[in-house]
Amino acid sequence: MNRLQNMVKNWKRQDGSFYKFKFVLIFLSLCFGREIFAEKRFQIMDWDVSGYPEIQVDLKTRIPFSASDSEIQILEDISGAKKVSTSYKLTTDSEPTPVHFYLSIPSYANWEEKTWLVHFAANIATIAEKSGGKFFLNVQSDDQFLFYEGIPASKLSPSFSLPKEKEPKYPLRSWEKVIGRIQSDSNVYRVMIVVSFETDWMDKFRIAEFARKVNSENLDFIIIAPTTIETTKLASYVKGKFYPIGRQESYIELYQELNHLILPKVRLVYLSPWNLSLWKNNEILTDIIIGEGDRLSFKYEISFLHSFYRKAKDPLVFYPFLLFSIILCLSVLYFLRGYSVPILQEKKTSTKPEEKNTHSPPNRKNTPAVKDFENERNKNELEVYERVYGDSLERARENEIISQMIEREEVSGESYSTAVLILKEGVFAGTQFSIRSDEVLIGSGESCEIVLQDSHIEPIHAKVKKVRGRYLLFDCASESGVSLNGKKLLRPKALFDLDEIKIGRTLISFRGR
């Protein structure tokens, strides 16, 4: 029996530990009704008030919908005074909503797992192509960031060269890097789907911080994993959906959910009943009631700055104003250029009497003695500068390397406000060293901020440098070298929380918050 089947059996056994939790949910549903857990059929995605008093509202629906299906009421509220809009128009796009799907999957251990993962990715890619959107694939790895863009569903077959990596112990790291790519995606509709085979995540303490990043992007988040406390906690924090990987019905429900997400967009256009002035400040709360149970709300503002900005965006206003500004600047420069001529003439006339004055004292700066004194002084200053700042070129080269590293995605690192180094072995195990400055030297010499009593450590062995909130580990050309997470450090690398650093025979743990 392969690993996937064993995991499914274990997950089914673990489901018994959640019976009490399921009983509480059943009790709540009987007491308070199914409306608590009901899925919202409509959701406001965006609105546009640039054509005020005409307001455009884009709706995402989970069911096919038209104006004839149910009654729509639109109420606008200003400081408690309400008015009803009776003029509106509802249109539905003829094409599906283009959705960008981001899928993160673990690596495989055998051929059967690879076939399942590739087949699942092909189904997601097919739905993305059906919507006219894009498909992105991430293979989870603790060592590198594997990200693929624009893979067609036809290429995702069992013969697809899916990278084989070790089982990821820190899946949230890979997912955070995917969130970094999503931040540069300007598409409104984005869905992130994560798959995990593991029942225990080493970085589970980062769930709350990861959830804040997901919620800030306003995307749909879906988890396919074993039923554990971590997965249900993550699904709750990100306000996403969780599908147990060991349950066959999960995949049917998942594909139904994804097909709902790509339904055509519905646009509601109505006239504001207030017809307010664009140059006065007003805040309007709008309620849209669809049928009997669906109530949607949003708030928009009419002010002088908003109106000026909307007018400036109009090409018929912006380009004439830009042309007028350029002509005005050129005219001012043309008329001001003549004022430099009298100034030059005045300077010339003022210098002529000085040339005729033969009784003026000689210029002491041009004498040989003064020149020799200034040269000697400059030479002494250069010697002092080289003695004090002799490593300026080396530091400039180091800063250049750091700037190149920051631009690279795979070593972008994690930003921490505070960091601590903790000794893990030896007599002084448990000793903590707080990193308070931007650069901390580590070695056996007294000039180091962190002094380690180890005969295998050089006076200046390594250093930790803080750059833009990220901590980078450097090897200061030591003979024995520096190891990071069991691998020799060949170039500066960014430190993550719980990373292990070995210097000589001393093991140090890095903790960042």
Coordinates of C-alpha atoms in Angstrom, one line a residue:
M1 CA 0.0 0.0 0.0
N2 CA 1.5 3.4 -1.0
R3 CA 2.0 6.5 1.1
L4 CA -1.1 8.3 -0.1
Q5 CA -3.4 5.5 0.9
N6 CA -1.8 5.2 4.3
M7 CA -2.2 8.9 4.8
V8 CA -5.9 8.8 3.9
K9 CA -6.4 6.0 6.5
N10 CA -4.6 8.0 9.2
W11 CA -6.6 11.1 8.4
K12 CA -9.8 9.1 8.7
R13 CA -8.7 7.9 12.1
Q14 CA -7.9 11.5 13.1
D15 CA -11.4 12.6 12.1
G16 CA -12.6 10.9 15.4
S17 CA -10.9 13.6 17.4
F18 CA -13.1 16.2 15.9
Y19 CA -16.4 14.6 16.8
K20 CA -17.0 16.9 19.7
F21 CA -16.4 19.9 17.5
K22 CA -18.8 18.6 14.8
F23 CA -21.4 18.0 17.6
V24 CA -21.2 21.7 18.6
L25 CA -21.7 22.8 15.0
I26 CA -24.8 20.6 14.6
F27 CA -26.1 22.0 17.9
L28 CA -25.6 25.6 16.7
S29 CA -27.2 24.9 13.3
L30 CA -30.3 23.4 15.1
C31 CA -30.6 26.3 17.5
F32 CA -29.9 29.3 15.2
G33 CA -30.8 28.0 11.8
R34 CA -28.9 27.2 8.6
E35 CA -28.6 31.0 7.8
I36 CA -25.5 31.1 10.0
F37 CA -23.6 28.8 7.7
A38 CA -25.4 29.8 4.4
E39 CA -23.1 30.8 1.6
K40 CA -23.6 34.4 0.3
R41 CA -25.1 34.2 -3.2
F42 CA -23.9 37.7 -4.2
Q43 CA -20.9 39.8 -3.4
I44 CA -19.8 43.3 -4.3
M45 CA -16.5 43.3 -6.1
D46 CA -16.1 46.9 -7.1
W47 CA -18.0 50.2 -7.7
D48 CA -17.4 53.3 -9.8
V49 CA -18.8 56.7 -9.1
S50 CA -16.8 58.7 -11.7
G51 CA -20.0 59.2 -13.7
Y52 CA -22.1 60.5 -10.7
P53 CA -25.1 60.6 -10.5
E54 CA -24.8 57.3 -12.4
I55 CA -23.3 54.6 -10.2
Q56 CA -21.8 51.3 -11.5
V57 CA -21.6 48.3 -9.1
D58 CA -19.9 45.0 -10.2
L59 CA -21.4 41.9 -8.5
K60 CA -20.0 38.4 -8.3
T61 CA -22.8 35.8 -8.2
R62 CA -22.8 32.1 -7.3
I63 CA -25.9 31.4 -9.3
P64 CA -27.1 32.4 -12.8
F65 CA -28.9 35.7 -12.3
S66 CA -30.9 38.3 -14.2
A67 CA -33.1 41.2 -13.4
S68 CA -36.3 39.3 -14.0
D69 CA -35.4 36.6 -11.4
S70 CA -36.0 38.7 -8.3
E71 CA -36.8 42.3 -7.2
I72 CA -34.0 44.7 -6.5
Q73 CA -34.3 47.6 -4.1
I74 CA -31.6 50.3 -3.8
L75 CA -31.5 52.7 -0.8
E76 CA -29.0 55.5 -0.2
D77 CA -28.5 56.9 3.3
I78 CA -27.0 60.3 4.2
S79 CA -26.9 61.0 8.0
G80 CA -30.0 58.9 8.6
A81 CA -32.0 60.4 5.7
K82 CA -32.8 57.7 3.1
K83 CA -34.0 57.7 -0.5
V84 CA -34.9 54.9 -2.8
S85 CA -33.5 54.7 -6.4
T86 CA -36.2 53.6 -8.9
S87 CA -34.0 53.8 -12.0
Y88 CA -31.6 50.9 -12.5
K89 CA -30.3 48.6 -15.1
L90 CA -28.8 45.1 -14.7
T91 CA -26.6 43.5 -17.3
T92 CA -24.7 40.2 -17.4
D93 CA -21.4 39.7 -19.3
S94 CA -21.6 37.2 -22.2
E95 CA -18.2 35.8 -21.3
P96 CA -17.1 34.1 -18.0
T97 CA -15.2 36.1 -15.4
P98 CA -11.4 35.8 -16.1
V99 CA -10.0 34.3 -12.9
H100 CA -6.3 33.8 -12.1
F101 CA -5.7 30.5 -10.3
Y102 CA -2.6 30.0 -8.1
L103 CA -2.1 26.3 -7.2
S104 CA 0.6 25.2 -4.6
I105 CA 1.2 21.5 -4.4
P106 CA 3.7 19.3 -2.5
S107 CA 6.2 17.1 -4.3
Y108 CA 5.6 13.4 -4.9
A109 CA 7.1 10.2 -3.5
N110 CA 6.0 7.7 -6.1
W111 CA 4.4 7.5 -9.5
E112 CA 0.8 7.3 -8.2
E113 CA 1.2 10.5 -6.2
K114 CA 2.7 12.3 -9.2
T115 CA -0.2 11.1 -11.4
W116 CA -2.8 12.4 -8.9
L117 CA -1.1 15.8 -8.5
V118 CA -0.6 16.4 -12.2
H119 CA -4.2 15.3 -13.0
F120 CA -5.5 17.7 -10.2
A121 CA -3.4 20.6 -11.6
A122 CA -4.7 19.8 -15.1
N123 CA -8.3 20.2 -13.9
I124 CA -7.6 23.5 -12.3
A125 CA -5.8 24.7 -15.4
T126 CA -8.8 23.7 -17.5
I127 CA -11.1 25.8 -15.4
A128 CA -8.7 28.8 -15.6
E129 CA -8.6 28.5 -19.4
K130 CA -12.4 28.1 -19.5
S131 CA -12.7 31.5 -17.7
G132 CA -10.2 33.2 -19.9
G133 CA -7.8 33.7 -17.0
K134 CA -4.3 32.4 -16.2
F135 CA -2.9 29.4 -14.3
F136 CA 0.1 29.5 -12.0
L137 CA 1.7 26.4 -10.4
N138 CA 4.0 26.3 -7.4
V139 CA 5.8 23.2 -6.1
Q140 CA 6.5 23.4 -2.4
S141 CA 10.1 23.2 -1.4
D142 CA 12.2 24.3 1.7
D143 CA 15.3 24.9 -0.4
Q144 CA 14.1 26.9 -3.4
F145 CA 11.1 28.6 -4.9
L146 CA 9.6 26.7 -7.9
F147 CA 7.0 28.7 -9.7
Y148 CA 5.6 28.1 -13.2
E149 CA 3.4 30.5 -15.2
G150 CA 1.2 29.9 -18.2
I151 CA 1.3 26.1 -18.3
P152 CA -1.6 24.9 -20.6
A153 CA -3.8 22.1 -19.4
S154 CA -2.8 19.9 -22.4
K155 CA 0.8 19.8 -21.1
L156 CA -0.1 18.6 -17.7
S157 CA 0.0 14.8 -18.2
P158 CA 1.7 12.1 -16.2
S159 CA 4.8 12.6 -18.5
F160 CA 5.1 16.2 -17.3
S161 CA 8.5 16.8 -15.7
L162 CA 7.2 17.7 -12.2
P163 CA 10.2 18.5 -9.9
K164 CA 10.8 16.0 -7.2
E165 CA 11.7 17.7 -3.9
K166 CA 11.9 16.6 -0.2
E167 CA 8.7 16.7 1.8
P168 CA 8.3 20.4 2.8
K169 CA 8.4 20.9 6.6
Y170 CA 7.7 24.7 6.2
P171 CA 4.9 24.9 3.7
L172 CA 3.9 28.4 4.8
R173 CA 7.2 29.8 3.5
S174 CA 6.3 28.6 0.0
W175 CA 2.8 30.0 0.3
E176 CA 4.1 33.4 1.5
K177 CA 6.3 33.6 -1.6
V178 CA 3.3 32.9 -3.8
I179 CA 1.5 35.7 -2.0
G180 CA 4.4 37.9 -3.0
R181 CA 3.8 37.1 -6.7
I182 CA 0.0 37.6 -6.2
Q183 CA 0.7 41.2 -5.0
S184 CA 2.0 42.1 -8.4
D185 CA -1.1 40.7 -10.1
S186 CA -3.6 43.5 -11.0
N187 CA -6.5 41.1 -11.9
V188 CA -9.5 41.6 -9.6
Y189 CA -10.5 37.9 -9.4
R190 CA -7.7 35.7 -7.9
V191 CA -7.9 32.3 -6.3
M192 CA -5.2 30.5 -4.3
I193 CA -5.4 26.8 -3.8
V194 CA -3.0 25.0 -1.5
V195 CA -2.5 21.2 -1.2
S196 CA -0.7 19.6 1.7
F197 CA -0.1 15.9 2.6
E198 CA 1.5 16.6 6.0
T199 CA -0.4 16.5 9.3
D200 CA 2.1 18.7 11.2
W201 CA 3.7 21.9 9.9
M202 CA 6.9 23.1 11.5
D203 CA 6.0 26.7 10.9
K204 CA 2.4 26.5 12.1
F205 CA 3.1 29.3 14.6
R206 CA 3.1 31.7 11.6
I207 CA -0.5 31.0 10.6
A208 CA -1.8 34.3 12.1
E209 CA 0.8 36.4 10.3
F210 CA 0.3 34.5 7.0
A211 CA -3.5 35.0 7.3
R212 CA -3.0 38.8 7.6
K213 CA -1.1 38.8 4.3
V214 CA -3.9 36.8 2.6
N215 CA -6.7 39.0 3.9
S216 CA -4.9 42.1 2.8
E217 CA -4.9 40.8 -0.8
N218 CA -8.7 40.2 -0.9
L219 CA -8.5 36.8 -2.7
D220 CA -10.3 33.5 -2.4
F221 CA -8.3 30.9 -0.4
I222 CA -8.9 27.2 -0.6
I223 CA -7.2 24.5 1.5
I224 CA -7.0 20.8 0.5
A225 CA -5.3 18.9 3.3
P226 CA -5.8 16.4 6.2
T227 CA -8.3 17.4 8.9
T228 CA -6.1 18.8 11.6
I229 CA -6.3 21.8 14.0
E230 CA -3.8 23.7 11.9
T231 CA -5.8 23.4 8.6
T232 CA -9.1 24.3 10.2
K233 CA -7.4 27.2 12.0
L234 CA -5.9 28.5 8.8
A235 CA -9.2 28.2 6.9
S236 CA -10.9 30.2 9.7
Y237 CA -8.2 32.9 9.8
V238 CA -8.1 33.5 6.1
K239 CA -11.9 33.3 5.7
G240 CA -11.4 30.6 3.1
K241 CA -12.7 27.1 2.4
F242 CA -11.3 23.8 3.6
Y243 CA -11.8 20.5 1.9
P244 CA -10.5 17.3 3.6
I245 CA -8.2 15.4 1.2
G246 CA -9.4 12.0 2.4
R247 CA -13.1 12.6 1.5
Q248 CA -14.2 11.8 -2.0
E249 CA -17.0 14.4 -1.9
S250 CA -14.5 17.2 -1.4
Y251 CA -13.4 17.2 -5.0
I252 CA -16.9 17.4 -6.3
E253 CA -17.7 20.3 -4.0
L254 CA -14.4 22.0 -4.9
Y255 CA -15.0 21.9 -8.7
Q256 CA -18.5 23.2 -8.1
E257 CA -17.1 26.1 -6.1
L258 CA -14.5 26.9 -8.8
N259 CA -17.2 26.8 -11.5
H260 CA -19.3 29.3 -9.4
L261 CA -16.3 31.6 -9.2
I262 CA -16.0 31.9 -13.0
L263 CA -19.7 32.7 -13.6
P264 CA -20.1 35.9 -15.8
K265 CA -19.9 39.2 -13.9
V266 CA -23.1 41.1 -13.3
R267 CA -23.1 44.9 -13.5
L268 CA -25.8 47.0 -11.8
V269 CA -26.1 50.6 -13.0
Y270 CA -28.4 53.0 -11.2
L271 CA -29.1 56.7 -10.8
S272 CA -28.5 58.3 -7.3
P273 CA -31.7 59.8 -6.0
W274 CA -29.9 62.6 -4.2
N275 CA -28.2 64.3 -7.2
L276 CA -25.6 66.0 -5.0
S277 CA -23.1 68.7 -5.9
L278 CA -19.7 67.3 -6.9
W279 CA -17.9 70.1 -5.0
K280 CA -19.3 69.4 -1.5
N281 CA -18.3 66.7 0.9
N282 CA -20.8 64.0 1.3
E283 CA -20.6 60.3 2.5
I284 CA -23.3 58.0 1.2
L285 CA -24.1 54.5 2.5
T286 CA -25.8 52.3 -0.1
D287 CA -27.9 49.2 0.6
I288 CA -28.8 46.8 -2.3
I289 CA -31.5 44.3 -1.4
I290 CA -31.9 41.4 -3.9
G291 CA -35.0 39.3 -3.3
E292 CA -35.9 38.7 0.3
G293 CA -32.6 37.5 1.9
D294 CA -29.6 39.0 0.1
R295 CA -28.5 42.4 1.4
L296 CA -25.3 44.1 0.1
S297 CA -23.8 47.4 1.4
F298 CA -21.1 49.7 0.3
K299 CA -20.1 53.3 1.1
Y300 CA -18.8 55.9 -1.4
E301 CA -17.8 59.6 -1.0
I302 CA -18.4 62.7 -3.0
S303 CA -15.9 65.5 -2.3
F304 CA -14.0 68.3 -3.9
L305 CA -10.7 66.3 -4.1
H306 CA -12.5 63.3 -5.6
S307 CA -14.2 65.4 -8.2
F308 CA -11.0 67.2 -9.1
Y309 CA -9.2 63.9 -9.5
R310 CA -12.0 62.5 -11.7
K311 CA -11.9 65.6 -13.9
A312 CA -8.1 65.5 -14.2
K313 CA -8.3 61.9 -15.4
D314 CA -10.5 62.9 -18.3
P315 CA -8.2 63.1 -21.5
L316 CA -10.3 66.1 -22.8
V317 CA -9.3 68.0 -19.6
F318 CA -5.8 66.7 -18.8
Y319 CA -4.1 67.0 -22.2
P320 CA -5.2 70.6 -22.9
F321 CA -4.1 71.6 -19.4
L322 CA -0.8 69.9 -19.8
L323 CA -0.2 71.7 -23.1
F324 CA -1.1 75.0 -21.6
S325 CA 1.3 74.4 -18.7
I326 CA 4.2 73.6 -21.1
I327 CA 3.6 76.7 -23.2
L328 CA 3.4 78.8 -20.0
C329 CA 6.7 77.4 -18.7
L330 CA 8.5 78.0 -22.0
S331 CA 7.2 81.5 -22.2
V332 CA 8.5 82.3 -18.7
L333 CA 11.9 80.8 -19.5
Y334 CA 12.1 82.8 -22.8
F335 CA 11.4 86.2 -21.1
L336 CA 13.7 85.5 -18.1
R337 CA 16.7 84.5 -20.2
G338 CA 17.4 88.2 -21.1
Y339 CA 18.1 89.1 -17.4
S340 CA 21.4 87.3 -17.4
V341 CA 23.0 89.7 -19.9
P342 CA 23.1 92.9 -17.7
I343 CA 24.6 90.8 -14.9
L344 CA 27.5 89.6 -17.0
Q345 CA 28.1 93.1 -18.3
E346 CA 28.2 94.5 -14.8
K347 CA 30.7 91.8 -13.8
K348 CA 33.0 92.7 -16.7
T349 CA 32.8 96.4 -15.9
S350 CA 33.6 95.8 -12.3
T351 CA 36.7 93.7 -13.0
K352 CA 38.4 96.3 -15.3
P353 CA 39.4 98.8 -12.5
E354 CA 40.9 95.9 -10.5
E355 CA 43.2 95.0 -13.5
K356 CA 44.5 98.6 -13.6
N357 CA 45.1 98.8 -9.8
T358 CA 48.8 98.1 -9.5
H359 CA 49.0 98.9 -5.8
S360 CA 46.8 95.9 -4.7
P361 CA 48.6 93.4 -2.5
P362 CA 49.9 90.1 -4.1
N363 CA 47.7 87.0 -4.0
R364 CA 49.2 84.9 -1.2
K365 CA 47.5 81.7 -2.5
N366 CA 49.7 81.7 -5.6
T367 CA 53.0 81.8 -3.8
P368 CA 55.2 78.6 -3.8
A369 CA 55.4 78.4 0.0
V370 CA 51.6 78.4 0.4
K371 CA 51.2 75.8 -2.3
D372 CA 53.7 73.5 -0.7
F373 CA 52.0 73.9 2.7
E374 CA 48.6 73.0 1.2
N375 CA 49.9 70.0 -0.6
E376 CA 51.5 68.7 2.6
R377 CA 48.3 69.2 4.5
N378 CA 46.2 67.4 1.9
K379 CA 48.7 64.5 1.9
N380 CA 48.4 64.2 5.7
E381 CA 44.6 64.3 5.5
L382 CA 44.6 61.6 2.8
E383 CA 46.8 59.4 5.0
V384 CA 44.4 59.8 8.0
Y385 CA 41.4 59.1 5.8
E386 CA 43.0 55.9 4.4
R387 CA 43.9 54.8 8.0
V388 CA 40.4 55.4 9.3
Y389 CA 38.3 54.5 6.3
G390 CA 40.6 52.0 4.6
D391 CA 37.8 49.4 4.2
S392 CA 35.5 51.8 2.3
L393 CA 36.1 50.0 -1.0
E394 CA 35.3 46.7 0.6
R395 CA 32.2 48.0 2.2
A396 CA 31.1 49.6 -1.1
R397 CA 31.5 46.2 -2.8
E398 CA 29.6 44.5 0.0
N399 CA 26.7 47.0 -0.3
E400 CA 26.6 46.3 -4.0
I401 CA 26.3 42.6 -3.4
I402 CA 23.5 43.2 -0.8
S403 CA 21.6 45.4 -3.3
Q404 CA 21.8 42.7 -5.9
M405 CA 20.6 40.1 -3.5
I406 CA 17.6 42.1 -2.4
E407 CA 16.5 42.4 -6.0
R408 CA 16.5 38.6 -6.4
E409 CA 13.2 37.0 -5.5
E410 CA 14.6 33.8 -4.0
V411 CA 16.6 35.5 -1.3
S412 CA 14.3 38.3 -0.6
G413 CA 14.0 37.1 3.0
E414 CA 11.5 37.8 5.8
S415 CA 11.3 41.2 7.5
Y416 CA 11.7 41.1 11.3
S417 CA 11.5 44.0 13.8
T418 CA 13.6 42.2 16.4
A419 CA 16.0 39.3 16.3
V420 CA 17.8 37.1 18.8
L421 CA 20.7 34.5 18.5
I422 CA 20.4 31.6 21.0
L423 CA 23.2 29.2 21.9
K424 CA 21.8 25.6 21.6
E425 CA 24.8 23.5 22.8
G426 CA 27.7 23.6 25.2
V427 CA 28.1 25.0 28.7
F428 CA 26.5 28.3 27.8
A429 CA 23.5 26.7 26.1
G430 CA 20.4 28.9 26.3
T431 CA 22.4 32.2 26.3
Q432 CA 20.7 34.8 24.2
F433 CA 22.3 37.6 22.2
S434 CA 19.9 40.4 21.0
I435 CA 20.8 42.0 17.6
R436 CA 20.3 45.6 18.3
S437 CA 22.6 47.3 15.7
D438 CA 22.6 47.1 11.9
E439 CA 25.8 45.0 11.9
V440 CA 26.9 42.4 14.5
L441 CA 30.3 40.7 14.4
I442 CA 30.6 37.1 15.7
G443 CA 33.9 35.6 16.7
S444 CA 36.4 34.9 19.5
G445 CA 37.9 38.4 19.4
E446 CA 37.1 41.0 22.0
S447 CA 36.2 43.5 19.2
C448 CA 33.1 41.4 18.3
E449 CA 29.7 42.1 19.6
I450 CA 29.1 38.4 20.2
V451 CA 32.1 36.7 21.7
L452 CA 32.1 32.8 21.5
Q453 CA 34.5 30.7 23.6
D454 CA 35.5 28.1 20.9
S455 CA 39.0 27.3 19.8
H456 CA 37.8 26.6 16.3
I457 CA 36.4 30.1 15.9
E458 CA 38.5 32.9 14.4
P459 CA 38.7 36.4 16.0
I460 CA 36.2 37.7 13.4
H461 CA 34.5 34.7 12.0
A462 CA 31.0 35.8 10.7
K463 CA 28.6 38.7 10.9
V464 CA 24.9 39.4 10.7
K465 CA 23.8 42.5 8.8
K466 CA 20.4 44.1 8.9
V467 CA 19.3 45.5 5.5
R468 CA 15.7 46.9 5.1
G469 CA 14.4 44.8 8.0
R470 CA 16.0 41.6 6.7
Y471 CA 18.9 39.9 8.4
L472 CA 21.7 38.6 6.2
L473 CA 24.4 36.1 7.3
F474 CA 28.0 36.6 6.1
D475 CA 31.1 34.5 6.3
C476 CA 34.1 36.8 7.0
A477 CA 36.5 34.7 4.9
S478 CA 37.0 32.2 7.7
E479 CA 39.0 29.0 7.2
S480 CA 36.5 26.5 8.7
G481 CA 33.5 28.4 7.2
V482 CA 29.9 28.9 8.4
S483 CA 27.0 26.4 8.0
L484 CA 23.4 27.4 7.7
N485 CA 20.8 24.6 8.3
G486 CA 23.5 22.0 7.7
K487 CA 24.8 23.5 4.5
K488 CA 28.0 25.4 4.0
L489 CA 27.5 29.1 3.5
L490 CA 29.0 30.0 0.1
R491 CA 27.4 33.5 -0.2
P492 CA 25.4 35.8 2.0
K493 CA 21.9 34.5 2.7
A494 CA 18.8 35.8 4.4
L495 CA 17.9 34.3 7.7
F496 CA 14.5 32.9 8.6
D497 CA 13.0 32.2 12.0
L498 CA 14.3 28.9 13.5
D499 CA 17.3 28.8 11.2
E500 CA 20.4 27.0 12.7
I501 CA 23.9 28.5 12.3
K502 CA 27.0 26.5 13.0
I503 CA 30.2 28.4 13.6
G504 CA 33.2 26.3 14.5
R505 CA 31.7 23.7 16.9
T506 CA 29.1 26.1 18.3
L507 CA 25.4 25.7 17.2
I508 CA 23.3 28.9 17.2
S509 CA 19.5 29.3 16.6
F510 CA 18.1 32.4 15.0
R511 CA 14.8 33.7 16.2
G512 CA 13.0 36.6 14.5
R513 CA 9.7 38.4 15.2

